[in-house]
Coordinates of C-alpha atoms and ligand atoms in Angstrom, one line a residue:
Chain Y
M1349 CA 0.0 0.0 0.0
R1350 CA 1.0 3.7 -0.2
A1351 CA 1.7 5.5 3.0
L1352 CA 3.0 8.9 4.2
T1353 CA 6.3 8.1 6.1
W1354 CA 8.5 10.3 8.3
H1355 CA 12.2 10.4 7.6
G1356 CA 13.4 13.4 9.6
K1357 CA 12.8 17.1 10.2
H1358 CA 10.8 18.5 7.3
D1359 CA 11.2 15.2 5.3
V1360 CA 8.1 13.2 4.8
R1361 CA 7.5 11.0 1.8
V1362 CA 4.9 8.7 0.3
D1363 CA 6.4 5.2 0.2
T1364 CA 5.1 1.8 -0.8
V1365 CA 5.0 -0.4 2.3
D1366 CA 3.6 -3.8 3.3
D1367 CA -0.2 -3.9 4.0
P1368 CA -1.3 -4.1 7.6
E1369 CA -2.6 -7.5 8.9
I1370 CA -4.9 -8.6 11.7
L1371 CA -2.5 -9.6 14.5
N1372 CA -4.7 -9.7 17.6
P1373 CA -8.3 -10.9 18.1
R1374 CA -9.8 -7.5 18.6
D1375 CA -8.1 -5.9 15.5
A1376 CA -9.8 -4.6 12.4
I1377 CA -8.3 -3.3 9.1
I1378 CA -9.7 -0.1 7.8
K1379 CA -9.5 1.2 4.2
I1380 CA -8.9 4.9 4.6
T1381 CA -11.3 7.2 2.8
S1382 CA -10.3 10.5 4.5
T1383 CA -7.4 11.5 6.8
A1384 CA -6.3 14.9 8.0
I1385 CA -3.0 16.6 8.9
C1386 CA -3.1 17.9 12.4
G1387 CA -1.3 20.7 14.3
S1388 CA 0.2 17.9 16.3
D1389 CA 1.7 16.4 13.1
L1390 CA 3.6 19.6 12.6
H1391 CA 5.4 19.0 15.9
L1392 CA 6.6 15.7 14.4
Y1393 CA 7.4 17.5 11.1
D1394 CA 9.4 20.1 12.9
G1395 CA 11.3 17.4 14.8
Y1396 CA 10.2 18.4 18.2
I1397 CA 8.9 15.0 19.4
P1398 CA 11.6 12.4 20.4
T1399 CA 11.5 8.7 19.7
M1400 CA 10.5 9.0 16.0
K1401 CA 12.1 6.4 13.6
A1402 CA 12.7 6.8 9.9
G1403 CA 9.8 5.1 8.0
D1404 CA 7.2 5.6 10.7
I1405 CA 3.7 6.1 9.1
L1406 CA 2.1 9.3 10.4
G1407 CA -1.6 10.3 10.8
H1408 CA -4.0 10.0 13.7
E1409 CA -7.1 11.7 12.3
F1410 CA -8.7 9.2 9.9
M1411 CA -11.8 7.3 8.9
G1412 CA -12.8 4.7 6.4
E1413 CA -14.4 1.4 5.6
V1414 CA -14.0 -1.8 7.6
V1415 CA -12.4 -4.4 5.2
E1416 CA -11.2 -7.1 7.7
T1417 CA -12.0 -8.0 11.3
G1418 CA -10.5 -10.2 13.9
P1419 CA -12.7 -12.7 15.9
G1420 CA -13.0 -10.3 18.8
S1421 CA -14.0 -7.2 16.8
T1422 CA -17.6 -6.1 16.9
L1423 CA -17.3 -4.2 13.5
V1424 CA -18.7 -5.6 10.3
K1425 CA -17.1 -5.5 6.9
G1426 CA -18.4 -2.6 4.8
Q1427 CA -19.2 -0.3 7.8
R1428 CA -18.0 3.3 7.7
V1429 CA -16.2 4.3 10.9
V1430 CA -14.3 7.2 12.4
V1431 CA -11.4 6.0 14.5
P1432 CA -10.3 7.9 17.7
F1433 CA -6.6 8.8 17.8
T1434 CA -6.2 7.4 21.3
I1435 CA -5.8 3.6 21.5
A1436 CA -7.8 2.4 24.5
C1437 CA -8.7 -1.1 25.7
G1438 CA -12.0 -0.3 27.3
S1439 CA -11.4 -2.7 30.3
C1440 CA -8.6 -1.2 32.4
Y1441 CA -9.2 0.9 35.5
H1442 CA -8.7 4.2 33.6
C1443 CA -11.0 3.2 30.7
G1444 CA -13.6 2.3 33.3
K1445 CA -13.4 5.9 34.5
H1446 CA -13.7 7.0 30.8
Q1447 CA -10.1 8.3 31.0
Y1448 CA -9.4 6.6 27.7
S1449 CA -6.3 8.7 26.9
A1450 CA -4.8 7.2 30.1
C1451 CA -5.5 3.6 29.1
D1452 CA -2.9 1.2 30.7
N1453 CA -2.9 -1.3 27.9
G1454 CA -2.9 0.5 24.5
N1455 CA 0.9 0.9 24.6
P1456 CA 3.0 -2.2 24.1
A1457 CA 4.9 -3.2 27.2
D1458 CA 8.3 -2.6 25.8
N1459 CA 7.4 1.0 24.8
Q1460 CA 6.1 1.9 28.2
D1461 CA 9.6 2.2 29.7
I1462 CA 10.4 5.5 28.0
G1463 CA 7.2 7.2 29.3
M1464 CA 8.0 5.7 32.8
E1465 CA 11.5 7.4 32.7
L1466 CA 10.2 10.7 31.3
Y1467 CA 6.9 11.1 33.0
G1468 CA 6.8 8.7 35.9
Q1469 CA 4.1 6.6 34.4
P1470 CA 3.8 5.2 30.9
M1471 CA 1.9 7.0 28.2
S1472 CA -1.1 5.3 26.5
G1473 CA -1.0 4.3 22.8
L1474 CA -1.7 6.8 20.0
F1475 CA -1.8 6.3 16.3
G1476 CA 1.2 7.7 14.3
Y1477 CA 2.7 9.6 17.1
S1478 CA 6.2 8.5 17.9
H1479 CA 7.4 5.4 19.9
L1480 CA 6.7 7.1 23.2
T1481 CA 3.1 6.5 22.5
G1482 CA 3.4 3.0 21.1
G1483 CA 5.0 3.3 17.6
Y1484 CA 1.7 2.4 16.0
A1485 CA 1.4 3.0 12.2
G1486 CA -0.9 6.0 11.5
G1487 CA -3.7 6.5 9.1
Q1488 CA -2.2 8.7 6.4
A1489 CA -2.1 5.6 4.3
E1490 CA -4.4 3.4 2.2
Y1491 CA -5.0 0.9 5.1
V1492 CA -4.5 0.9 8.8
R1493 CA -4.6 -1.8 11.5
V1494 CA -6.9 -0.7 14.4
P1495 CA -6.4 -2.5 17.7
F1496 CA -9.4 -2.8 20.2
S1497 CA -11.7 -2.1 17.3
D1498 CA -14.7 -3.1 19.5
V1499 CA -14.1 -0.1 21.7
G1500 CA -12.8 2.8 19.6
P1501 CA -14.3 3.3 16.2
I1502 CA -17.7 4.8 15.9
V1503 CA -20.0 3.8 13.1
V1504 CA -21.2 6.7 10.8
P1505 CA -24.9 6.9 10.2
E1506 CA -26.2 7.0 6.6
G1507 CA -26.3 10.4 4.9
L1508 CA -23.3 12.0 6.6
D1509 CA -20.2 12.9 4.5
D1510 CA -16.7 12.1 5.5
D1511 CA -16.0 15.8 5.8
E1512 CA -18.7 16.2 8.4
V1513 CA -17.6 13.5 10.7
L1514 CA -13.8 13.1 10.2
F1515 CA -12.9 15.5 13.0
L1516 CA -14.6 13.3 15.6
S1517 CA -11.2 11.5 15.5
D1518 CA -9.4 14.2 17.4
I1519 CA -9.8 17.9 17.0
L1520 CA -13.5 18.3 17.7
P1521 CA -13.4 16.2 20.9
T1522 CA -10.2 18.0 21.8
G1523 CA -11.8 21.4 21.4
W1524 CA -14.8 20.2 23.4
Q1525 CA -12.7 18.7 26.2
A1526 CA -10.7 21.9 26.3
A1527 CA -13.9 23.9 26.9
E1528 CA -15.1 21.3 29.4
N1529 CA -11.8 21.4 31.3
A1530 CA -12.4 25.2 31.6
D1531 CA -15.4 24.4 33.9
I1532 CA -17.3 27.2 32.2
E1533 CA -20.1 28.9 34.2
P1534 CA -23.0 30.7 32.6
G1535 CA -21.9 34.3 31.9
D1536 CA -18.2 33.6 31.9
I1537 CA -15.7 35.3 29.6
V1538 CA -13.4 32.7 28.1
A1539 CA -10.1 33.6 26.3
V1540 CA -8.7 31.1 23.8
W1541 CA -5.1 31.3 22.6
G1542 CA -4.7 29.9 19.1
C1543 CA -7.3 29.8 16.3
G1544 CA -6.2 26.6 14.8
P1545 CA -8.7 23.7 14.5
V1546 CA -8.5 23.0 18.3
G1547 CA -9.0 26.6 19.2
L1548 CA -11.8 27.1 16.8
F1549 CA -13.7 24.1 18.1
A1550 CA -13.0 25.3 21.6
V1551 CA -14.6 28.6 20.7
Q1552 CA -17.8 26.8 19.4
S1553 CA -17.8 24.5 22.4
A1554 CA -17.4 27.3 25.0
F1555 CA -20.5 29.1 23.6
L1556 CA -22.5 25.8 23.7
M1557 CA -21.5 25.4 27.4
G1558 CA -22.8 28.8 28.3
A1559 CA -19.9 31.3 27.9
A1560 CA -21.3 34.8 27.5
R1561 CA -18.2 36.0 25.6
V1562 CA -15.3 34.3 24.0
I1563 CA -12.1 36.2 23.1
A1564 CA -9.9 34.4 20.6
I1565 CA -6.2 35.3 20.1
D1566 CA -4.1 34.6 17.0
H1567 CA -2.1 36.6 14.4
F1568 CA -3.5 35.0 11.2
P1569 CA -6.3 37.2 9.8
R1570 CA -8.1 34.3 8.1
R1571 CA -8.1 32.2 11.3
L1572 CA -9.3 35.2 13.4
E1573 CA -12.1 35.7 10.8
L1574 CA -13.2 32.1 11.3
A1575 CA -13.4 32.7 15.1
R1576 CA -15.5 35.8 14.5
R1577 CA -17.9 33.7 12.4
F1578 CA -18.8 31.8 15.6
G1579 CA -19.3 34.9 17.6
A1580 CA -15.9 35.3 19.2
E1581 CA -14.3 38.7 19.8
T1582 CA -10.7 38.6 18.6
I1583 CA -7.3 39.9 19.4
N1584 CA -4.5 40.0 16.8
F1585 CA -1.4 39.7 18.9
E1586 CA 0.7 41.3 16.2
E1587 CA -1.4 44.4 16.3
S1588 CA -2.4 44.6 20.0
K1589 CA -0.8 43.8 23.4
T1590 CA -2.6 40.6 24.4
Y1591 CA -2.5 41.0 28.2
E1592 CA -3.4 44.7 28.2
A1593 CA -6.2 44.1 25.7
L1594 CA -7.7 41.2 27.8
M1595 CA -7.6 43.3 30.9
E1596 CA -9.4 46.2 29.2
M1597 CA -12.0 43.8 27.5
T1598 CA -12.8 42.2 30.8
G1599 CA -13.3 45.3 32.9
G1600 CA -10.0 45.0 34.5
I1601 CA -10.7 41.5 35.9
G1602 CA -9.2 39.1 33.5
P1603 CA -10.9 36.2 31.8
D1604 CA -12.7 33.7 34.0
A1605 CA -11.2 30.8 32.1
V1606 CA -8.3 30.6 29.7
I1607 CA -7.6 28.0 27.1
D1608 CA -4.1 27.4 25.6
A1609 CA -4.7 25.9 22.1
V1610 CA -1.3 26.8 20.8
G1611 CA 1.3 24.4 22.1
L1612 CA 5.0 24.1 22.0
E1613 CA 5.6 26.0 18.8
A1614 CA 4.2 29.3 19.9
H1615 CA 4.9 32.0 17.2
G1616 CA 5.9 35.5 17.7
F1617 CA 8.8 37.6 18.8
F1618 CA 8.2 38.1 22.5
V1619 CA 11.2 38.4 24.6
D1620 CA 10.6 35.3 26.6
N1621 CA 9.8 33.4 23.5
V1622 CA 13.1 34.4 21.8
V1623 CA 15.0 33.2 24.9
D1624 CA 13.1 29.9 24.6
Q1625 CA 14.1 29.6 21.0
I1626 CA 17.7 30.2 21.7
K1627 CA 17.7 27.7 24.5
A1628 CA 15.9 25.1 22.3
S1629 CA 18.5 25.5 19.6
L1630 CA 21.2 25.0 22.2
M1631 CA 19.3 21.9 23.5
L1632 CA 19.0 23.5 26.9
G1633 CA 15.2 23.3 27.0
T1634 CA 12.8 21.9 24.6
D1635 CA 9.4 23.5 24.9
R1636 CA 8.6 27.1 24.1
I1637 CA 5.7 28.1 26.3
H1638 CA 4.8 31.6 25.6
S1639 CA 1.1 31.0 25.3
I1640 CA 0.5 29.1 28.5
R1641 CA 2.7 31.6 30.4
Q1642 CA 0.6 34.5 29.1
A1643 CA -2.7 32.7 29.7
I1644 CA -1.8 32.1 33.4
V1645 CA -0.8 35.7 33.9
A1646 CA -4.0 37.0 32.2
C1647 CA -6.4 34.7 34.0
R1648 CA -8.5 36.2 36.7
K1649 CA -7.9 35.3 40.4
G1650 CA -9.5 32.0 41.2
G1651 CA -9.9 31.3 37.5
R1652 CA -9.4 28.1 35.4
V1653 CA -6.7 27.2 33.0
S1654 CA -7.4 24.6 30.3
M1655 CA -4.4 23.3 28.3
P1656 CA -5.3 21.1 25.3
A1657 CA -2.0 22.2 23.7
V1658 CA 0.7 19.6 23.6
Y1659 CA 3.9 19.9 25.6
G1660 CA 6.5 17.2 25.8
G1661 CA 9.3 18.1 28.1
I1662 CA 10.6 20.3 30.9
V1663 CA 10.1 24.0 30.8
D1664 CA 11.4 26.8 32.9
K1665 CA 10.1 30.3 33.6
F1666 CA 6.7 28.8 34.2
P1667 CA 4.8 31.4 36.3
L1668 CA 4.3 29.2 39.3
G1669 CA 4.0 32.2 41.6
A1670 CA 1.1 33.7 39.7
F1671 CA -0.5 30.3 39.5
M1672 CA -0.4 29.8 43.2
E1673 CA -1.0 33.4 44.4
K1674 CA -4.1 33.7 42.2
G1675 CA -5.4 30.3 43.2
L1676 CA -5.8 28.9 39.7
T1677 CA -6.8 25.4 38.6
L1678 CA -5.1 23.7 35.6
K1679 CA -6.6 20.8 33.6
T1680 CA -5.0 19.3 30.6
G1681 CA -4.3 16.0 28.8
Q1682 CA -4.6 14.1 25.6
T1683 CA -8.2 13.9 24.7
S1684 CA -10.4 10.9 25.9
V1685 CA -11.9 10.8 22.4
Q1686 CA -14.0 7.7 23.0
H1687 CA -15.8 9.4 25.8
Y1688 CA -17.0 12.3 23.6
M1689 CA -17.6 10.7 20.2
P1690 CA -21.3 9.6 20.6
G1691 CA -22.4 13.0 22.0
L1692 CA -20.6 15.0 19.5
L1693 CA -21.8 12.8 16.6
N1694 CA -25.3 13.7 17.8
A1695 CA -24.4 17.4 17.9
I1696 CA -23.3 17.2 14.3
V1697 CA -26.4 15.3 13.2
E1698 CA -28.5 18.0 15.0
G1699 CA -26.6 20.8 13.3
K1700 CA -25.4 22.2 16.6
I1701 CA -21.7 22.1 15.6
D1702 CA -20.2 23.1 12.3
T1703 CA -17.3 21.0 11.2
T1704 CA -16.7 21.4 7.4
F1705 CA -16.0 25.2 7.7
L1706 CA -12.5 24.2 8.7
I1707 CA -11.3 22.4 5.6
S1708 CA -9.3 24.6 3.3
H1709 CA -7.7 22.0 1.2
R1710 CA -8.5 18.5 0.0
M1711 CA -5.8 16.5 -1.8
S1712 CA -4.7 13.0 -2.7
L1713 CA -2.5 10.9 -0.4
E1714 CA 0.2 11.2 -3.0
D1715 CA 0.3 14.9 -2.4
A1716 CA 0.7 14.6 1.3
P1717 CA 4.3 15.9 1.5
K1718 CA 3.0 19.1 -0.3
G1719 CA 0.1 19.3 2.2
Y1720 CA 2.6 19.2 5.1
R1721 CA 4.7 22.0 3.5
M1722 CA 1.7 24.2 2.8
F1723 CA 0.2 23.7 6.3
H1724 CA 3.6 24.4 7.8
D1725 CA 4.4 27.5 5.6
N1726 CA 1.0 29.1 5.2
Q1727 CA -1.1 28.7 8.3
N1728 CA -3.1 31.8 7.4
E1729 CA -4.8 30.2 4.4
V1730 CA -4.3 26.6 5.2
T1731 CA -6.6 25.8 8.1
K1732 CA -7.0 22.1 7.6
V1733 CA -5.7 19.7 4.9
V1734 CA -7.7 16.5 4.3
L1735 CA -6.0 13.7 2.3
K1736 CA -8.2 11.4 0.3
P1737 CA -6.4 8.2 -0.8
G1738 CA -9.1 7.8 -3.5
F1739 CA -8.6 11.3 -4.9
T1740 CA -7.1 11.7 -8.3
E1741 CA -7.0 15.4 -8.9
T1742 CA -4.3 17.4 -7.0
A1743 CA -4.5 20.1 -4.4
V1744 CA -8.1 21.2 -4.7
A1745 CA -8.8 24.3 -2.6
A1746 CA -12.2 24.3 -0.9
E1747 CA -14.9 26.8 -2.0
Chain I
M420 CA 10.9 -4.7 57.2
A421 CA 10.6 -1.0 57.1
T422 CA 11.3 1.2 60.1
V423 CA 8.6 2.6 62.4
N424 CA 8.1 5.6 60.2
D425 CA 8.6 4.0 56.8
D426 CA 6.0 1.7 55.2
A427 CA 7.8 1.3 51.9
P428 CA 8.6 -2.3 50.8
P429 CA 12.1 -3.5 51.5
T430 CA 12.7 -3.9 47.8
T431 CA 12.7 -0.1 47.5
S432 CA 15.0 0.5 50.5
K433 CA 18.2 2.7 50.1
S434 CA 19.8 0.7 52.8
R435 CA 21.9 -2.4 51.9
E436 CA 21.2 -3.9 55.3
M437 CA 17.4 -3.6 54.9
R438 CA 17.6 -5.3 51.5
D439 CA 19.9 -8.1 52.9
A440 CA 17.5 -8.7 55.8
A441 CA 14.7 -9.1 53.3
L442 CA 16.8 -11.5 51.3
Q443 CA 17.3 -13.7 54.3
T444 CA 13.6 -14.3 54.5
F445 CA 13.7 -15.8 51.0
T446 CA 15.8 -18.8 50.5
E447 CA 18.4 -20.9 52.3
T448 CA 20.9 -20.1 49.5
R449 CA 22.7 -16.9 49.6
R450 CA 22.0 -14.6 46.7
D451 CA 22.8 -11.0 46.0
T452 CA 20.1 -9.2 44.2
L453 CA 16.5 -8.5 45.2
L454 CA 13.9 -6.8 43.0
G455 CA 10.2 -6.2 43.4
R456 CA 7.6 -5.1 40.9
T457 CA 4.0 -4.4 41.5
V458 CA 1.1 -4.0 39.1
T459 CA -2.7 -3.6 39.6
I460 CA -4.9 -5.7 37.4
N461 CA -8.6 -5.1 37.0
R462 CA -9.6 -8.8 37.3
P463 CA -10.5 -11.0 40.3
R464 CA -7.7 -12.5 42.4
A465 CA -8.7 -16.1 41.9
E466 CA -8.7 -15.8 38.1
L467 CA -5.2 -14.3 38.1
Y468 CA -3.8 -16.8 40.5
A469 CA -5.3 -19.7 38.5
Y470 CA -3.7 -18.4 35.2
W471 CA -0.3 -18.0 36.8
R472 CA -0.4 -21.3 38.6
D473 CA -0.6 -23.1 35.3
F474 CA 3.1 -22.5 34.6
A475 CA 2.8 -23.9 31.0
R476 CA 0.9 -20.7 30.2
L477 CA 3.6 -18.3 31.4
P478 CA 5.3 -18.0 28.0
T479 CA 2.2 -16.2 26.6
F480 CA 3.4 -13.1 28.4
M481 CA 7.0 -13.8 29.5
D482 CA 8.9 -12.8 26.4
N483 CA 12.1 -14.6 27.0
V484 CA 10.6 -17.9 28.2
E485 CA 10.2 -20.3 25.4
R486 CA 8.5 -23.2 27.2
V487 CA 7.7 -24.4 30.7
D488 CA 7.1 -28.2 31.1
V489 CA 5.0 -29.0 34.2
L490 CA 6.6 -32.2 35.6
S491 CA 4.6 -32.5 38.8
P492 CA 2.4 -30.1 40.9
T493 CA 5.5 -28.6 42.4
R494 CA 8.3 -29.3 39.8
S495 CA 8.6 -27.6 36.4
H496 CA 11.2 -27.4 33.7
W497 CA 12.1 -24.0 32.2
V498 CA 13.4 -23.4 28.7
V499 CA 14.6 -19.8 28.3
K500 CA 15.8 -18.1 25.1
A501 CA 19.5 -17.3 24.8
P502 CA 21.4 -15.6 22.1
G503 CA 22.1 -17.3 18.8
G504 CA 18.9 -19.3 18.9
R505 CA 20.2 -21.3 21.8
T506 CA 18.4 -22.0 25.1
V507 CA 19.2 -22.2 28.8
E508 CA 17.2 -24.7 30.9
W509 CA 16.7 -25.4 34.6
D510 CA 14.2 -27.0 37.0
A511 CA 12.2 -25.0 39.5
L512 CA 10.4 -26.1 42.6
V513 CA 7.3 -24.6 44.2
T514 CA 8.6 -24.0 47.8
E515 CA 5.5 -22.5 49.3
E516 CA 2.0 -21.9 48.1
K517 CA -1.2 -20.3 49.4
E518 CA -4.2 -21.0 47.2
G519 CA -5.3 -17.7 45.6
E520 CA -2.7 -15.7 47.4
M521 CA 0.9 -16.6 46.9
I522 CA 3.3 -18.9 45.0
A523 CA 7.0 -19.1 45.9
W524 CA 9.6 -20.9 43.8
A525 CA 13.3 -21.7 43.7
S526 CA 15.5 -23.2 41.0
T527 CA 17.1 -26.5 41.9
E528 CA 20.7 -26.6 43.1
D529 CA 22.3 -27.4 39.7
A530 CA 20.6 -24.5 37.9
D531 CA 22.9 -22.4 35.7
V532 CA 20.8 -19.4 36.6
P533 CA 20.0 -19.7 40.3
N534 CA 16.8 -17.8 41.0
S535 CA 13.9 -17.7 43.3
G536 CA 11.1 -15.5 44.2
R537 CA 7.4 -15.2 44.9
I538 CA 4.3 -13.9 43.3
E539 CA 1.6 -12.5 45.5
F540 CA -2.0 -11.6 44.8
R541 CA -3.9 -9.2 47.1
D542 CA -7.4 -7.8 46.7
A543 CA -7.6 -4.1 45.6
G544 CA -11.4 -3.5 45.9
D545 CA -12.8 -1.8 42.8
R546 CA -9.4 -1.8 41.2
G547 CA -9.1 -5.6 41.0
T548 CA -6.0 -7.3 42.3
I549 CA -2.5 -6.1 43.3
V550 CA 0.1 -8.4 41.9
T551 CA 3.6 -8.3 43.3
A552 CA 6.6 -10.2 42.0
T553 CA 9.7 -10.4 44.2
I554 CA 12.6 -12.0 42.5
V555 CA 16.0 -12.9 43.9
Y556 CA 18.9 -13.8 41.7
D557 CA 22.7 -13.9 41.5
P558 CA 24.1 -11.0 39.4
P559 CA 25.9 -12.6 36.4
A560 CA 29.6 -13.4 36.8
G561 CA 32.1 -15.4 34.7
V562 CA 31.3 -17.1 31.4
V563 CA 27.9 -18.3 32.4
G564 CA 27.2 -14.9 33.9
R565 CA 27.9 -13.2 30.6
L566 CA 25.6 -15.6 28.9
I567 CA 22.9 -14.8 31.4
A568 CA 23.4 -11.1 31.0
K569 CA 22.9 -11.5 27.3
M570 CA 20.1 -13.9 27.8
F571 CA 18.1 -11.4 29.8
Q572 CA 19.1 -8.8 27.2
R573 CA 17.9 -6.2 29.5
E574 CA 18.2 -5.7 33.2
P575 CA 16.0 -8.3 35.0
A576 CA 14.2 -5.5 36.7
I577 CA 13.0 -4.2 33.4
Q578 CA 12.2 -7.6 32.1
A579 CA 10.0 -8.3 35.2
R580 CA 8.3 -5.0 34.8
R581 CA 7.5 -5.8 31.1
D582 CA 6.4 -9.3 31.9
L583 CA 3.9 -8.0 34.5
R584 CA 2.6 -5.4 32.1
R585 CA 2.0 -8.1 29.5
F586 CA 0.3 -10.3 32.1
K587 CA -2.0 -7.3 32.9
Q588 CA -2.7 -6.7 29.2
L589 CA -3.6 -10.3 28.6
M590 CA -5.8 -10.6 31.7
E591 CA -7.6 -7.3 31.2
T592 CA -8.0 -7.2 27.4
G593 CA -7.5 -10.8 26.3
E594 CA -4.5 -10.0 24.2
V595 CA -0.9 -8.7 24.4
A596 CA -0.6 -5.3 22.8
T597 CA 1.6 -5.0 19.7
S598 CA 2.2 -2.0 17.5
S599 CA 3.5 -4.2 14.6
R600 CA 1.8 -3.8 11.3
T601 CA 2.5 -7.2 9.8
R602 CA 3.0 -10.7 11.1
A603 CA 6.6 -10.7 9.8
Q604 CA 7.3 -7.5 11.8
M605 CA 5.8 -9.0 15.0
H606 CA 8.0 -12.1 14.7
E607 CA 11.0 -10.0 14.1
E608 CA 10.3 -8.1 17.3
A609 CA 9.7 -11.2 19.3
A610 CA 13.0 -12.8 18.2
Ligands
NAD206 N1 -4.8 17.4 23.9 C1 -4.9 16.7 22.7 O1 -5.4 15.6 22.8 C2 -4.6 17.4 21.4 C3 -5.2 16.9 20.3 C4 -5.0 17.6 19.1 C5 -4.1 18.7 19.1 N2 -3.5 19.1 20.2 C6 -2.7 20.2 20.3 O2 -3.4 21.4 20.3 C7 -2.6 22.5 19.8 C8 -3.3 23.2 18.7 O3 -3.6 22.3 17.6 P1 -4.1 22.9 16.2 O4 -4.3 21.7 15.3 O5 -5.2 23.8 16.4 O6 -2.7 23.6 15.8 P2 -2.4 24.8 14.8 O7 -0.9 24.8 14.7 O8 -3.2 24.7 13.5 O9 -2.9 26.1 15.5 C9 -2.2 26.8 16.5 C10 -2.5 28.3 16.3 O10 -1.9 29.0 17.4 C11 -1.5 30.3 16.9 N3 -0.5 30.9 17.7 C12 0.9 30.7 17.7 N4 1.5 31.4 18.7 C13 0.5 32.1 19.3 C14 0.5 32.9 20.4 N5 1.7 33.3 21.0 N6 -0.7 33.4 20.9 C15 -1.8 33.1 20.3 N7 -1.9 32.3 19.2 C16 -0.7 31.7 18.7 C17 -1.0 30.0 15.5 O11 -1.0 31.1 14.7 C18 -2.0 28.9 15.0 O12 -3.1 29.5 14.3 C19 -1.3 21.8 19.3 O13 -0.3 21.9 20.4 C20 -1.7 20.4 19.2 O14 -0.6 19.5 19.3 C21 -3.8 18.5 21.4
ZN207 ZN1 -4.7 15.7 15.8
ZN208 ZN1 -7.8 0.8 29.0

C-alpha cells in the first residue's frame, strides 16, 4: 500500500510499504477514505517529538471502511467508521473511568519504559505519534490496523459525508474537552489562545457550554475571521498587546477561564519566546511556552486554565508564583476521544456544531508531502488539509 | 521490614542492610540481588492466580521464556531463550503456596541461573488485584554470567516490569498489545 512516512525534520515521503494485517483478536483493518493533517503532526514534522524512527507512518485523524475483522471485533465489513486517535482497551481501571487517553494497555509493554522514565508513568497508545506512545502506524495511508476495534471506532450513520464526521477522530473532541476542562459557568468570559482547529472548536464548544463571551487570540487574519464567524471577539497579537487588551476587554478583571490551544511551537517575537528559541537550539530546554505563560498571567484570580495544547518536556520560567497566588486550577491531557464521540456525533447530526468550515484543502494521499509543507508554511490560508487516498486530482482548494 | 516511620517495601530501600535482611527471608541459598515489581490488574484475584499457577501458560506473556514443562504439581522445567537461537534450561520447585494468594519458587541446586522468588496476589477492591513479583537472583559473573546477562538482554528488573505489564494486558484485554503492522514484523520483534 501507499503511506506517508516520516524520515526526519521536514522530510516526509509517500512510500510503498507492506499492507497491515490482523494480529490480535480485537483488531480490524480499515481502508482509509479521509485522513487529516493535524497541528500535532507539525510537531513531528518540525522534529520536536523524540523517539521517531525513519519510516514511521504518520496520521492520527482518519476514517474509512472496515475491510477485515479479527474474531474479537464487533465491527462488520463494509461499515464506515471514524477512529479515535487514542488507542484504549475499554477494560482497564482508567478506561472504566472514561479516562481513555490514560489507558494502561494500549501501549505495548516494551514501549512503556520511555514514558516511565520521562513522566513517571507510561503513556497510552496513540496512532502515528512516535514510539513514546506506542509506535503504531498511522492512518495517512491506504490501510491501517486498528487495535481494540470493538471499543474505539464509531459507526457513521447514513447520509453523513466524510468531511462532516472526520474531525470526531481528534480535534472536535479536543476542542470540546478543552472547553469542558475550563469548567465554564454561565456568563463567563473565556479567552482562547490559538485559532487553529483546536482553538476554533474550543470557541464553538465554549459558547455551547454557556460562555457569555469568548475572546480568541491569534495573528492569522483568516483564522481570526473564522473565530468571529462563531461569535468570538478577537485579538490579533501582532497588532495589540494581548494581556493589556484582555484586561481592558474584561473590565480589569481578566478572563474567568483561559484555554491554551497553541502548544509548544508558539509563534511571535516576544522576549521570553526568543529566549526559549535560543535555549531550544542549544538543546537547553525543549518546549517554548509563551502562550501558556501569558494565559496564566492574564487569567482572573480563582480562574481556570485549560491546556489542550501539547507539551513534551521540561520548561522553565513557568509562572508558578502567579499560578499559586491567584489560586488557579489547571486541567490538561490528551483527549479521551472515545468518551466524547457519541455525544458529538449527535451534535453534528442535529446541526449544533459546524465542522466542514475548517477544511481549506483536499488533496490526494500522493500529495501529502506538499500538504505538510503548505500547512507548515502558510497557516493563514491553510486551516486544515484533508487527504483522500481515493482522490485523483491534485490540491483542490475548498470553496 | 521498614522502620517505624517508613512503610515502603524493603525492595525499595536505600539501605543495603534492609535489603539483605529481606533477602534472608527468602531462601536458604545466599543470593545477591532482590527486586520487586507491582502491578494492579482489573480482574478477580482467583482468576489471576489460576492463570499464573498453570506454569505452562507463562510464556504467553513472558517474552524470553520459550517453554515451561510441568513435571509435577511442584516441579517444572524451564526453557529460556539465549542468544544465537540457543536456550538455557533449569528446573524450578514450588517452595510454598497459598491458594489464591501466593506462589514461591526456587530453582534447583544445579541451575545455571539460580533464581527464586514469589508472586503475591492481594485484593484491591474496585481496582481488582494487586500483583507483586519479588525475584532474587545472582548477578551474572564469569562465562555463564555473561551468557545470562545477554540472555536477559535487558536488566532483569526491566524484564520483570515488562512481563507484568503483558500479564496485565492479557488478563484485562484478552491480548498482548503490539504496534507491529504485519506478522513478519511481529515475529522479528519477538526474536
Ligand atoms: N490534547 C490533545 O489531545 C490534542 C489533540 C490535538 C491537538 N492538540 C494540540 O493542540 C494544539 C493546537 O492544535 P491545532 O491543530 O489547532 O494547531 P495549529 O498549529 O493549527 O494552531 C495553532 C494556532 O496558534 C496560533 N499561535 C501561535 N502562537 C501564538 C501565540 N503566542 N498566541 C496566540 N496564538 C498563537 C497559530 O498562529 C495557530 O493559528 C497543538 O499543540 C496540538 O498539538 C492536542
Ligand atoms: Zn490531531
Ligand atoms: Zn484501557
